[in-house]
Amino acid sequence: MTKLDLSNKRILVTGGAGFLGKQVVSQLIASGAQADKITVPRSKDYDLCEWEACQRVVDQQDVVIHLAAHVGGIGLNREKPAELFYDNLMMGTQLIHAAYQAGVEKFTCVGTICAYPKFTPVPFKEDDIWNGYPEETNAPYGVAKKALLVQLQAYRQQYGFNGIYLLPVNLYGPEDNFDPSSSHVIPALIRKVHEAQVAGEKQIPVWGDGSPTREFLYSEDAALGIVMGTTDYNDEDPVNLGTNREISIKDLIELICKLMDYDGELVWQTDQPNGQPRRCLDTTRAKERFGFEAQVGFEEGMKRTIAWYRANAQ
């Protein structure tokens, strides 16, 4: 199939007002989409867990990019597993069905790295996604999102519906969630260092022992990958979006301290959980299938994120 020309397409971006969604909208416009033809539904107007809302939002749309999710850290996953399963499954499965019925030309579904099995060989390859059960704390969320991959493959097989499924690794960047009760590791550590500096504290407590590794993708790069997949990829196979570079939590916090000029001591709380030991993606398929490679180096992305936080910290 030829490249999808976005210039005259009506495009729906669920979750388009969020941290990643704003970047996706910007990348769509940079790729030729017309700003006045991009629709970003707001949750106060459309509850996507309701069938009628899904029918209304997809009406007259040519392309749907589904980013909206009910998501949070380990705490929320432990506290509300049923809500996370139900909301993510209902939103996604009804939106896909409504889009198929409405004759939508292209559906891009953004999945989650939590869909991978708890014990996946590193780097994670897309073909390993069914080789085991996800990590227990986020399994309800991960399984709900993984069901959407099956649905898109089934709809392609039976109806010829062109839906793709992308798996971005952990994201970071300006406008991330820096709320200490629900933020992920990078914004949580940036805030922790900043607050220690403001208070003149010479020690920072950090969970675990620093040994786990993680991979991070700058939000602008993730958005670029999502838009490239939308325009250039038309197969049923899921595709990872990442950098194929892992960094230990110890090296991560030391880099943040260096970039923020903090010279205090790190106190490792080894009685606290480490989480999954390693997380790193095989990114070969994205490069081979639609030419995506991350553009922003990790240190550069971290500098931009820290600068944004410092400019906006209350």
mmCIF file of C-alpha atoms in Angstrom:
data_model
loop_
_atom_site.group_PDB
_atom_site.id
_atom_site.type_symbol
_atom_site.label_atom_id
_atom_site.label_comp_id
_atom_site.label_asym_id
_atom_site.label_seq_id
_atom_site.Cartn_x
_atom_site.Cartn_y
_atom_site.Cartn_z
ATOM 1 C CA MET A 1 0.000 0.000 0.000
ATOM 2 C CA THR A 2 1.115 3.544 -0.650
ATOM 3 C CA LYS A 3 1.833 6.133 1.998
ATOM 4 C CA LEU A 4 -1.319 7.552 3.578
ATOM 5 C CA ASP A 5 -1.688 11.216 2.593
ATOM 6 C CA LEU A 6 -2.949 13.060 5.673
ATOM 7 C CA SER A 7 -3.581 16.414 3.983
ATOM 8 C CA ASN A 8 -7.338 15.985 3.526
ATOM 9 C CA LYS A 9 -8.050 13.370 6.198
ATOM 10 C CA ARG A 10 -10.365 13.882 9.146
ATOM 11 C CA ILE A 11 -8.399 12.504 12.085
ATOM 12 C CA LEU A 12 -9.630 11.573 15.560
ATOM 13 C CA VAL A 13 -6.992 11.460 18.331
ATOM 14 C CA THR A 14 -8.392 10.010 21.572
ATOM 15 C CA GLY A 15 -6.274 11.183 24.497
ATOM 16 C CA GLY A 16 -5.059 13.977 22.228
ATOM 17 C CA ALA A 17 -4.988 16.545 25.041
ATOM 18 C CA GLY A 18 -2.576 14.473 27.135
ATOM 19 C CA PHE A 19 1.196 14.346 27.535
ATOM 20 C CA LEU A 20 1.731 12.141 24.460
ATOM 21 C CA GLY A 21 -1.406 13.261 22.627
ATOM 22 C CA LYS A 22 -0.303 16.891 22.280
ATOM 23 C CA GLN A 23 2.913 15.702 20.644
ATOM 24 C CA VAL A 24 0.990 13.383 18.279
ATOM 25 C CA VAL A 25 -1.224 16.287 17.169
ATOM 26 C CA SER A 26 1.894 18.415 16.518
ATOM 27 C CA GLN A 27 3.530 15.608 14.530
ATOM 28 C CA LEU A 28 0.347 15.062 12.490
ATOM 29 C CA ILE A 29 0.348 18.736 11.486
ATOM 30 C CA ALA A 30 4.077 18.554 10.686
ATOM 31 C CA SER A 31 3.274 15.548 8.457
ATOM 32 C CA GLY A 32 0.683 17.467 6.434
ATOM 33 C CA ALA A 33 -2.553 17.076 8.380
ATOM 34 C CA GLN A 34 -4.791 20.142 8.625
ATOM 35 C CA ALA A 35 -5.228 21.370 12.193
ATOM 36 C CA ASP A 36 -8.933 22.090 11.658
ATOM 37 C CA LYS A 37 -9.534 18.480 10.584
ATOM 38 C CA ILE A 38 -8.038 16.966 13.774
ATOM 39 C CA THR A 39 -10.582 16.178 16.498
ATOM 40 C CA VAL A 40 -9.577 15.680 20.139
ATOM 41 C CA PRO A 41 -12.552 14.394 22.171
ATOM 42 C CA ARG A 42 -12.570 15.376 25.849
ATOM 43 C CA SER A 43 -13.573 12.879 28.539
ATOM 44 C CA LYS A 44 -16.076 15.336 30.042
ATOM 45 C CA ASP A 45 -17.982 15.317 26.731
ATOM 46 C CA TYR A 46 -17.461 11.700 25.658
ATOM 47 C CA ASP A 47 -17.233 8.697 27.990
ATOM 48 C CA LEU A 48 -15.569 6.219 25.636
ATOM 49 C CA CYS A 49 -16.674 3.338 27.869
ATOM 50 C CA GLU A 50 -20.156 4.008 26.460
ATOM 51 C CA TRP A 51 -21.071 2.614 23.037
ATOM 52 C CA GLU A 52 -23.007 5.687 21.871
ATOM 53 C CA ALA A 53 -20.042 7.961 22.671
ATOM 54 C CA CYS A 54 -17.755 5.760 20.555
ATOM 55 C CA GLN A 55 -20.224 5.905 17.662
ATOM 56 C CA ARG A 56 -20.424 9.705 17.902
ATOM 57 C CA VAL A 57 -16.671 10.336 17.984
ATOM 58 C CA VAL A 58 -15.829 8.130 14.983
ATOM 59 C CA ASP A 59 -18.655 9.468 12.789
ATOM 60 C CA GLN A 60 -17.266 11.013 9.563
ATOM 61 C CA GLN A 61 -13.626 10.295 10.573
ATOM 62 C CA ASP A 62 -11.072 8.875 8.117
ATOM 63 C CA VAL A 63 -8.306 8.021 10.615
ATOM 64 C CA VAL A 64 -8.493 7.124 14.309
ATOM 65 C CA ILE A 65 -5.440 7.188 16.610
ATOM 66 C CA HIS A 66 -6.394 5.661 19.957
ATOM 67 C CA LEU A 67 -4.155 6.912 22.772
ATOM 68 C CA ALA A 68 -6.733 7.328 25.541
ATOM 69 C CA ALA A 69 -6.167 5.017 28.496
ATOM 70 C CA HIS A 70 -6.945 4.735 32.184
ATOM 71 C CA VAL A 71 -3.426 4.311 33.483
ATOM 72 C CA GLY A 72 -1.223 4.787 36.538
ATOM 73 C CA GLY A 73 1.691 3.409 38.518
ATOM 74 C CA ILE A 74 1.935 0.306 40.715
ATOM 75 C CA GLY A 75 -0.226 1.903 43.425
ATOM 76 C CA LEU A 76 -3.223 2.487 41.137
ATOM 77 C CA ASN A 77 -2.808 -0.967 39.544
ATOM 78 C CA ARG A 78 -2.966 -2.578 42.991
ATOM 79 C CA GLU A 79 -5.873 -0.429 44.178
ATOM 80 C CA LYS A 80 -8.145 -0.510 41.099
ATOM 81 C CA PRO A 81 -7.328 -3.536 38.903
ATOM 82 C CA ALA A 82 -10.990 -4.052 37.945
ATOM 83 C CA GLU A 83 -11.437 -0.448 36.800
ATOM 84 C CA LEU A 84 -8.231 -0.556 34.783
ATOM 85 C CA PHE A 85 -9.276 -3.793 33.078
ATOM 86 C CA TYR A 86 -12.858 -2.725 32.342
ATOM 87 C CA ASP A 87 -12.202 0.866 31.259
ATOM 88 C CA ASN A 88 -9.337 0.057 28.900
ATOM 89 C CA LEU A 89 -11.072 -2.963 27.372
ATOM 90 C CA MET A 90 -14.405 -1.176 26.875
ATOM 91 C CA MET A 91 -12.871 1.991 25.451
ATOM 92 C CA GLY A 92 -10.723 0.139 22.982
ATOM 93 C CA THR A 93 -12.973 -2.689 21.869
ATOM 94 C CA GLN A 94 -16.022 -0.454 21.304
ATOM 95 C CA LEU A 95 -13.987 2.227 19.552
ATOM 96 C CA ILE A 96 -12.515 -0.347 17.150
ATOM 97 C CA HIS A 97 -15.953 -1.802 16.403
ATOM 98 C CA ALA A 98 -17.540 1.633 15.939
ATOM 99 C CA ALA A 99 -14.670 2.691 13.647
ATOM 100 C CA TYR A 100 -15.113 -0.464 11.544
ATOM 101 C CA GLN A 101 -18.866 0.129 11.261
ATOM 102 C CA ALA A 102 -18.319 3.797 10.337
ATOM 103 C CA GLY A 103 -15.958 2.871 7.489
ATOM 104 C CA VAL A 104 -12.835 4.417 9.053
ATOM 105 C CA GLU A 105 -9.891 4.006 6.671
ATOM 106 C CA LYS A 106 -7.078 3.529 9.223
ATOM 107 C CA PHE A 107 -7.026 2.718 12.941
ATOM 108 C CA THR A 108 -3.841 3.099 14.971
ATOM 109 C CA CYS A 109 -4.011 1.530 18.429
ATOM 110 C CA VAL A 110 -1.310 2.374 20.959
ATOM 111 C CA GLY A 111 -0.750 -0.526 23.333
ATOM 112 C CA THR A 112 1.464 -0.869 26.389
ATOM 113 C CA ILE A 113 4.775 -2.412 27.342
ATOM 114 C CA CYS A 114 2.859 -3.941 30.304
ATOM 115 C CA ALA A 115 1.371 -6.417 27.814
ATOM 116 C CA TYR A 116 4.671 -8.335 27.671
ATOM 117 C CA PRO A 117 5.106 -11.445 29.834
ATOM 118 C CA LYS A 118 6.724 -10.995 33.253
ATOM 119 C CA PHE A 119 9.704 -13.091 32.148
ATOM 120 C CA THR A 120 10.447 -11.918 28.612
ATOM 121 C CA PRO A 121 13.954 -12.399 27.177
ATOM 122 C CA VAL A 122 15.774 -9.048 26.792
ATOM 123 C CA PRO A 123 15.545 -7.265 24.431
ATOM 124 C CA PHE A 124 11.763 -7.777 24.140
ATOM 125 C CA LYS A 125 10.787 -9.021 20.686
ATOM 126 C CA GLU A 126 7.221 -8.603 19.439
ATOM 127 C CA ASP A 127 6.941 -12.345 18.756
ATOM 128 C CA ASP A 128 7.377 -13.033 22.504
ATOM 129 C CA ILE A 129 4.251 -11.115 23.519
ATOM 130 C CA TRP A 130 2.169 -14.294 23.990
ATOM 131 C CA ASN A 131 4.864 -16.392 25.702
ATOM 132 C CA GLY A 132 3.600 -15.932 29.261
ATOM 133 C CA TYR A 133 1.448 -13.895 31.638
ATOM 134 C CA PRO A 134 2.225 -10.217 32.343
ATOM 135 C CA GLU A 135 3.728 -8.992 35.606
ATOM 136 C CA GLU A 136 0.945 -9.457 38.184
ATOM 137 C CA THR A 137 0.648 -5.886 39.447
ATOM 138 C CA ASN A 138 -0.252 -4.491 36.019
ATOM 139 C CA ALA A 139 -1.650 -7.634 34.352
ATOM 140 C CA PRO A 140 -5.342 -6.539 34.231
ATOM 141 C CA TYR A 141 -4.326 -3.368 32.379
ATOM 142 C CA GLY A 142 -1.839 -5.193 30.158
ATOM 143 C CA VAL A 143 -4.247 -8.007 29.227
ATOM 144 C CA ALA A 144 -7.049 -5.533 28.416
ATOM 145 C CA LYS A 145 -4.770 -3.638 26.036
ATOM 146 C CA LYS A 146 -3.423 -6.866 24.527
ATOM 147 C CA ALA A 147 -6.978 -7.995 23.712
ATOM 148 C CA LEU A 148 -7.186 -5.031 21.324
ATOM 149 C CA LEU A 149 -4.314 -6.505 19.288
ATOM 150 C CA VAL A 150 -6.325 -9.721 18.864
ATOM 151 C CA GLN A 151 -9.412 -7.725 17.904
ATOM 152 C CA LEU A 152 -7.569 -5.714 15.241
ATOM 153 C CA GLN A 153 -6.032 -8.875 13.776
ATOM 154 C CA ALA A 154 -9.457 -10.557 13.694
ATOM 155 C CA TYR A 155 -11.112 -7.538 12.066
ATOM 156 C CA ARG A 156 -8.354 -7.399 9.461
ATOM 157 C CA GLN A 157 -8.836 -11.114 8.722
ATOM 158 C CA GLN A 158 -12.646 -11.054 8.497
ATOM 159 C CA TYR A 159 -13.437 -7.509 7.348
ATOM 160 C CA GLY A 160 -10.197 -6.243 5.762
ATOM 161 C CA PHE A 161 -10.154 -3.479 8.405
ATOM 162 C CA ASN A 162 -6.768 -1.666 8.380
ATOM 163 C CA GLY A 163 -5.797 -1.468 12.050
ATOM 164 C CA ILE A 164 -2.241 -1.409 13.415
ATOM 165 C CA TYR A 165 -0.902 -1.932 16.946
ATOM 166 C CA LEU A 166 2.132 -0.079 18.332
ATOM 167 C CA LEU A 167 3.950 -0.737 21.639
ATOM 168 C CA PRO A 168 5.853 2.298 22.955
ATOM 169 C CA VAL A 169 8.311 1.809 25.820
ATOM 170 C CA ASN A 170 8.262 4.090 28.918
ATOM 171 C CA LEU A 171 7.888 7.716 27.847
ATOM 172 C CA TYR A 172 9.340 10.912 29.309
ATOM 173 C CA GLY A 173 9.549 14.557 28.313
ATOM 174 C CA PRO A 174 8.189 18.059 28.991
ATOM 175 C CA GLU A 175 4.627 18.174 30.391
ATOM 176 C CA ASP A 176 4.989 14.702 31.917
ATOM 177 C CA ASN A 177 3.077 13.889 35.111
ATOM 178 C CA PHE A 178 5.206 15.080 38.042
ATOM 179 C CA ASP A 179 2.604 14.289 40.748
ATOM 180 C CA PRO A 180 4.508 12.219 43.364
ATOM 181 C CA SER A 181 1.487 9.966 44.041
ATOM 182 C CA SER A 182 1.207 8.735 40.444
ATOM 183 C CA SER A 183 4.304 9.743 38.440
ATOM 184 C CA HIS A 184 6.729 7.347 36.788
ATOM 185 C CA VAL A 185 10.416 7.112 37.599
ATOM 186 C CA ILE A 186 11.962 10.009 35.600
ATOM 187 C CA PRO A 187 9.545 12.764 36.660
ATOM 188 C CA ALA A 188 9.510 11.380 40.217
ATOM 189 C CA LEU A 189 13.322 11.577 40.475
ATOM 190 C CA ILE A 190 13.544 15.031 38.849
ATOM 191 C CA ARG A 191 11.012 16.354 41.360
ATOM 192 C CA LYS A 192 12.805 14.638 44.252
ATOM 193 C CA VAL A 193 16.166 16.221 43.341
ATOM 194 C CA HIS A 194 14.602 19.645 42.754
ATOM 195 C CA GLU A 195 12.815 19.611 46.111
ATOM 196 C CA ALA A 196 15.988 18.480 47.896
ATOM 197 C CA GLN A 197 17.865 21.409 46.321
ATOM 198 C CA VAL A 198 15.158 23.916 47.302
ATOM 199 C CA ALA A 199 15.114 22.595 50.882
ATOM 200 C CA GLY A 200 18.922 22.380 51.096
ATOM 201 C CA GLU A 201 18.794 18.652 51.879
ATOM 202 C CA LYS A 202 22.058 16.736 51.477
ATOM 203 C CA GLN A 203 20.532 13.258 51.120
ATOM 204 C CA ILE A 204 17.928 11.737 48.804
ATOM 205 C CA PRO A 205 16.211 8.386 49.507
ATOM 206 C CA VAL A 206 15.771 6.183 46.423
ATOM 207 C CA TRP A 207 13.737 2.951 46.261
ATOM 208 C CA GLY A 208 15.485 -0.373 45.633
ATOM 209 C CA ASP A 209 19.186 -0.943 45.002
ATOM 210 C CA GLY A 210 19.567 0.813 41.637
ATOM 211 C CA SER A 211 20.244 -2.357 39.661
ATOM 212 C CA PRO A 212 17.099 -2.637 37.469
ATOM 213 C CA THR A 213 17.392 -1.316 33.928
ATOM 214 C CA ARG A 214 14.788 0.595 31.954
ATOM 215 C CA GLU A 215 14.454 2.006 28.478
ATOM 216 C CA PHE A 216 12.959 5.440 27.871
ATOM 217 C CA LEU A 217 11.568 7.086 24.739
ATOM 218 C CA TYR A 218 11.262 10.868 24.443
ATOM 219 C CA SER A 219 7.591 11.822 23.952
ATOM 220 C CA GLU A 220 8.298 13.694 20.704
ATOM 221 C CA ASP A 221 9.993 10.570 19.287
ATOM 222 C CA ALA A 222 7.082 8.358 20.374
ATOM 223 C CA ALA A 223 4.688 10.713 18.587
ATOM 224 C CA LEU A 224 6.848 10.614 15.457
ATOM 225 C CA GLY A 225 6.769 6.789 15.516
ATOM 226 C CA ILE A 226 2.981 6.756 15.940
ATOM 227 C CA VAL A 227 2.462 9.113 12.985
ATOM 228 C CA MET A 228 4.968 7.225 10.791
ATOM 229 C CA GLY A 229 3.166 3.975 11.612
ATOM 230 C CA THR A 230 -0.157 5.603 10.739
ATOM 231 C CA THR A 231 1.053 6.808 7.344
ATOM 232 C CA ASP A 232 3.433 4.010 6.334
ATOM 233 C CA TYR A 233 2.542 0.731 8.092
ATOM 234 C CA ASN A 234 -0.365 -1.543 7.170
ATOM 235 C CA ASP A 235 0.323 -5.000 8.623
ATOM 236 C CA GLU A 236 -1.198 -7.025 11.465
ATOM 237 C CA ASP A 237 2.049 -7.587 13.406
ATOM 238 C CA PRO A 238 2.535 -5.483 16.551
ATOM 239 C CA VAL A 239 5.515 -3.102 16.468
ATOM 240 C CA ASN A 240 7.719 -1.872 19.343
ATOM 241 C CA LEU A 241 8.609 1.813 19.541
ATOM 242 C CA GLY A 242 11.746 2.469 21.558
ATOM 243 C CA THR A 243 15.462 3.252 21.442
ATOM 244 C CA ASN A 244 16.971 -0.210 22.136
ATOM 245 C CA ARG A 245 19.119 1.422 24.850
ATOM 246 C CA GLU A 246 18.752 0.528 28.513
ATOM 247 C CA ILE A 247 19.990 2.449 31.548
ATOM 248 C CA SER A 248 20.153 1.299 35.159
ATOM 249 C CA ILE A 249 18.173 3.210 37.778
ATOM 250 C CA LYS A 250 21.498 3.961 39.514
ATOM 251 C CA ASP A 251 22.955 5.525 36.346
ATOM 252 C CA LEU A 252 19.675 7.353 35.746
ATOM 253 C CA ILE A 253 19.564 9.087 39.132
ATOM 254 C CA GLU A 254 23.289 9.912 38.899
ATOM 255 C CA LEU A 255 22.710 11.513 35.479
ATOM 256 C CA ILE A 256 19.780 13.546 36.846
ATOM 257 C CA CYS A 257 21.926 14.747 39.773
ATOM 258 C CA LYS A 258 24.699 15.738 37.345
ATOM 259 C CA LEU A 259 22.364 17.597 34.975
ATOM 260 C CA MET A 260 20.697 19.400 37.914
ATOM 261 C CA ASP A 261 24.000 20.180 39.708
ATOM 262 C CA TYR A 262 23.000 18.318 42.857
ATOM 263 C CA ASP A 263 25.922 16.923 44.855
ATOM 264 C CA GLY A 264 24.081 15.314 47.769
ATOM 265 C CA GLU A 265 24.194 11.647 48.767
ATOM 266 C CA LEU A 266 21.870 8.945 47.436
ATOM 267 C CA VAL A 267 20.477 6.620 50.119
ATOM 268 C CA TRP A 268 19.301 3.330 48.605
ATOM 269 C CA GLN A 269 16.233 1.888 50.365
ATOM 270 C CA THR A 270 16.920 -1.767 49.670
ATOM 271 C CA ASP A 271 13.830 -2.871 51.623
ATOM 272 C CA GLN A 272 11.686 -1.278 48.877
ATOM 273 C CA PRO A 273 10.823 -3.109 45.613
ATOM 274 C CA ASN A 274 13.049 -2.982 42.541
ATOM 275 C CA GLY A 275 10.319 -3.910 40.041
ATOM 276 C CA GLN A 276 11.047 -5.846 36.847
ATOM 277 C CA PRO A 277 14.839 -6.522 36.664
ATOM 278 C CA ARG A 278 15.346 -5.460 33.034
ATOM 279 C CA ARG A 279 13.268 -3.764 30.383
ATOM 280 C CA CYS A 280 14.579 -3.093 26.893
ATOM 281 C CA LEU A 281 12.958 -3.443 23.472
ATOM 282 C CA ASP A 282 14.122 -4.901 20.192
ATOM 283 C CA THR A 283 13.359 -2.016 17.809
ATOM 284 C CA THR A 284 14.351 -3.745 14.548
ATOM 285 C CA ARG A 285 10.810 -4.177 13.244
ATOM 286 C CA ALA A 286 9.906 -0.451 13.399
ATOM 287 C CA LYS A 287 13.025 0.429 11.431
ATOM 288 C CA GLU A 288 12.514 -2.319 8.852
ATOM 289 C CA ARG A 289 8.745 -1.895 8.370
ATOM 290 C CA PHE A 290 8.393 1.889 8.333
ATOM 291 C CA GLY A 291 11.815 3.448 8.893
ATOM 292 C CA PHE A 292 11.325 4.693 12.449
ATOM 293 C CA GLU A 293 14.361 5.431 14.623
ATOM 294 C CA ALA A 294 14.420 7.610 17.742
ATOM 295 C CA GLN A 295 15.985 11.013 17.057
ATOM 296 C CA VAL A 296 16.512 12.623 20.475
ATOM 297 C CA GLY A 297 19.497 11.440 22.532
ATOM 298 C CA PHE A 298 18.747 10.540 26.151
ATOM 299 C CA GLU A 299 20.871 13.272 27.757
ATOM 300 C CA GLU A 300 19.407 15.917 25.448
ATOM 301 C CA GLY A 301 15.858 14.731 26.177
ATOM 302 C CA MET A 302 16.583 14.799 29.921
ATOM 303 C CA LYS A 303 17.927 18.364 29.711
ATOM 304 C CA ARG A 304 14.726 19.509 27.974
ATOM 305 C CA THR A 305 12.530 17.703 30.517
ATOM 306 C CA ILE A 306 14.419 19.158 33.507
ATOM 307 C CA ALA A 307 14.287 22.653 31.977
ATOM 308 C CA TRP A 308 10.517 22.370 31.495
ATOM 309 C CA TYR A 309 9.989 21.162 35.064
ATOM 310 C CA ARG A 310 12.112 23.933 36.566
ATOM 311 C CA ALA A 311 10.222 26.538 34.538
ATOM 312 C CA ASN A 312 6.871 25.151 35.703
ATOM 313 C CA ALA A 313 7.565 23.860 39.232
ATOM 314 C CA GLN A 314 5.249 25.353 41.836
#
